[in-house]
Amino acid sequence: MGRCKNNAVKEPKAHSLEQAVDVLVEKFPLHLNPEQTLLARSLQMEAAKVWNAACNIHRTIYGRYGYWLSEGSIKALLKGKYGLHSQSVQAVVETYFECCERTRELHLQGHTEWKYPYRRKRFFTVTWKKAAITHKHILHAISANAVRWCLGRSVKTAYIGNPEEVRERDCGRHHNQRMGQWALGKLRDLLAYKLKRHGIELIPVDERGTSGTCPVCGEYTRQTGRVYRCGNASCGFTGIHRDVLGASGILDKAQHGSFTRGRKLPGKVEYLRPQVLAPKRAA
Ligand SMILES: [Zn+2]
């Protein structure tokens, strides 16, 4: 990753600056299919955008105000703005600052031919931290579970709630929401891709009103608790988890175009929880 590391290896003079630390590097060949290669390239391009932004902001602020922004403030500025895991974004910024620091040291040693990073990059290596790998693993586990469930029931068409409009309108600029939206999009893409391999279609359905519309009387009540409660005094239906009702609402909307009264609710609810692989602790 980065020119600094490679430069340090290529430049013999730089060895004298190195501390005596052994680093073991292992390379694994990745046999990617064309689709995965495309994804890997697009992630590298996203990482390059982070690098370019860090470099740009750092230089612009110095140019205008004579002030070098800290690593922390650049991380804060770039947080949640890219389609990469937050820790992968941080890793790019960390590499950028390592590069600056290294150049500064070299300048102090008199090697002024070394330049501070300035060039725009098209691709940059993505660093996967442990949390990001776990996250990706969970998305795969959830989608695989759902596909297995569908196959076991000879499902031909699956519907998924599409909350994008709701989120954009209601939530605005919060980082967690944006990350959630990103993860949800990734999950939906994975699910669509895996289902398609088995000839199952995944159709997005506008999620609005699905968890608030009464399955009995069809009236909408804004929900605050986990258990659904109909606000219509002459109905008062309750006793089902809001998310289960939401799922049944998505199916209802998909099949009938709008909500129906006296809707049939699922008799049995199954939770498909992903198994997360964690290293075993030493006894
Ligand atoms: Zn009702």
mmCIF file of N, CA, C and O and ligand atoms in Angstrom, residues 213-221 228-238, ligand 1:
data_model
loop_
_atom_site.group_PDB
_atom_site.id
_atom_site.type_symbol
_atom_site.label_atom_id
_atom_site.label_comp_id
_atom_site.label_asym_id
_atom_site.label_seq_id
_atom_site.Cartn_x
_atom_site.Cartn_y
_atom_site.Cartn_z
ATOM 1 N N THR A 213 -49.628 0.185 9.244
ATOM 2 C CA THR A 213 -50.996 -0.036 8.748
ATOM 3 C C THR A 213 -51.607 -1.286 9.369
ATOM 4 O O THR A 213 -51.019 -2.367 9.340
ATOM 5 N N CYS A 214 -52.780 -1.101 9.938
ATOM 6 C CA CYS A 214 -53.440 -2.201 10.660
ATOM 7 C C CYS A 214 -53.860 -3.311 9.673
ATOM 8 O O CYS A 214 -54.487 -3.033 8.652
ATOM 9 N N PRO A 215 -53.538 -4.575 10.014
ATOM 10 C CA PRO A 215 -53.908 -5.689 9.127
ATOM 11 C C PRO A 215 -55.405 -6.000 9.185
ATOM 12 O O PRO A 215 -55.934 -6.658 8.302
ATOM 13 N N VAL A 216 -56.073 -5.486 10.222
ATOM 14 C CA VAL A 216 -57.506 -5.785 10.374
ATOM 15 C C VAL A 216 -58.369 -4.686 9.737
ATOM 16 O O VAL A 216 -59.159 -4.956 8.835
ATOM 17 N N CYS A 217 -58.172 -3.419 10.205
ATOM 18 C CA CYS A 217 -59.041 -2.354 9.724
ATOM 19 C C CYS A 217 -58.408 -1.513 8.617
ATOM 20 O O CYS A 217 -59.097 -0.725 7.962
ATOM 21 N N GLY A 218 -57.094 -1.649 8.422
ATOM 22 C CA GLY A 218 -56.428 -0.926 7.331
ATOM 23 C C GLY A 218 -56.083 0.515 7.645
ATOM 24 O O GLY A 218 -55.597 1.238 6.784
ATOM 25 N N GLU A 219 -56.293 0.942 8.902
ATOM 26 C CA GLU A 219 -55.943 2.323 9.259
ATOM 27 C C GLU A 219 -54.476 2.432 9.645
ATOM 28 O O GLU A 219 -53.900 1.488 10.178
ATOM 29 N N TYR A 220 -53.925 3.614 9.406
ATOM 30 C CA TYR A 220 -52.521 3.819 9.728
ATOM 31 C C TYR A 220 -52.368 4.475 11.092
ATOM 32 O O TYR A 220 -53.040 5.451 11.415
ATOM 33 N N THR A 221 -51.472 3.915 11.926
ATOM 34 C CA THR A 221 -51.131 4.510 13.210
ATOM 35 C C THR A 221 -49.617 4.546 13.326
ATOM 36 O O THR A 221 -48.966 3.528 13.103
ATOM 37 N N TYR A 228 -47.057 -4.016 17.771
ATOM 38 C CA TYR A 228 -47.988 -3.166 17.025
ATOM 39 C C TYR A 228 -49.258 -2.879 17.820
ATOM 40 O O TYR A 228 -49.805 -3.768 18.485
ATOM 41 N N ARG A 229 -49.719 -1.632 17.753
ATOM 42 C CA ARG A 229 -50.979 -1.243 18.369
ATOM 43 C C ARG A 229 -51.772 -0.385 17.398
ATOM 44 O O ARG A 229 -51.278 0.646 16.953
ATOM 45 N N CYS A 230 -52.991 -0.822 17.072
ATOM 46 C CA CYS A 230 -53.839 -0.037 16.178
ATOM 47 C C CYS A 230 -54.475 1.087 16.984
ATOM 48 O O CYS A 230 -54.996 0.870 18.074
ATOM 49 N N GLY A 231 -54.422 2.309 16.434
ATOM 50 C CA GLY A 231 -54.940 3.478 17.143
ATOM 51 C C GLY A 231 -56.428 3.710 16.914
ATOM 52 O O GLY A 231 -57.032 4.571 17.548
ATOM 53 N N ASN A 232 -57.035 2.949 16.008
ATOM 54 C CA ASN A 232 -58.462 3.076 15.720
ATOM 55 C C ASN A 232 -59.258 2.493 16.899
ATOM 56 O O ASN A 232 -59.194 1.295 17.182
ATOM 57 N N ALA A 233 -60.013 3.371 17.593
ATOM 58 C CA ALA A 233 -60.690 2.969 18.835
ATOM 59 C C ALA A 233 -61.652 1.801 18.622
ATOM 60 O O ALA A 233 -61.794 0.933 19.490
ATOM 61 N N SER A 234 -62.280 1.731 17.449
ATOM 62 C CA SER A 234 -63.248 0.657 17.224
ATOM 63 C C SER A 234 -62.562 -0.655 16.803
ATOM 64 O O SER A 234 -63.232 -1.667 16.614
ATOM 65 N N CYS A 235 -61.228 -0.610 16.635
ATOM 66 C CA CYS A 235 -60.506 -1.833 16.231
ATOM 67 C C CYS A 235 -59.563 -2.282 17.350
ATOM 68 O O CYS A 235 -59.795 -3.264 18.023
ATOM 69 N N GLY A 236 -58.494 -1.488 17.572
ATOM 70 C CA GLY A 236 -57.578 -1.748 18.676
ATOM 71 C C GLY A 236 -56.743 -3.012 18.548
ATOM 72 O O GLY A 236 -56.245 -3.551 19.539
ATOM 73 N N PHE A 237 -56.560 -3.495 17.317
ATOM 74 C CA PHE A 237 -55.772 -4.706 17.112
ATOM 75 C C PHE A 237 -54.346 -4.547 17.655
ATOM 76 O O PHE A 237 -53.706 -3.510 17.508
ATOM 77 N N THR A 238 -53.846 -5.577 18.319
ATOM 78 C CA THR A 238 -52.470 -5.566 18.851
ATOM 79 C C THR A 238 -51.964 -7.002 19.003
ATOM 80 O O THR A 238 -52.690 -7.953 18.714
HETATM 81 ZN ZN ZN B 1 -57.079 -1.592 13.285
#
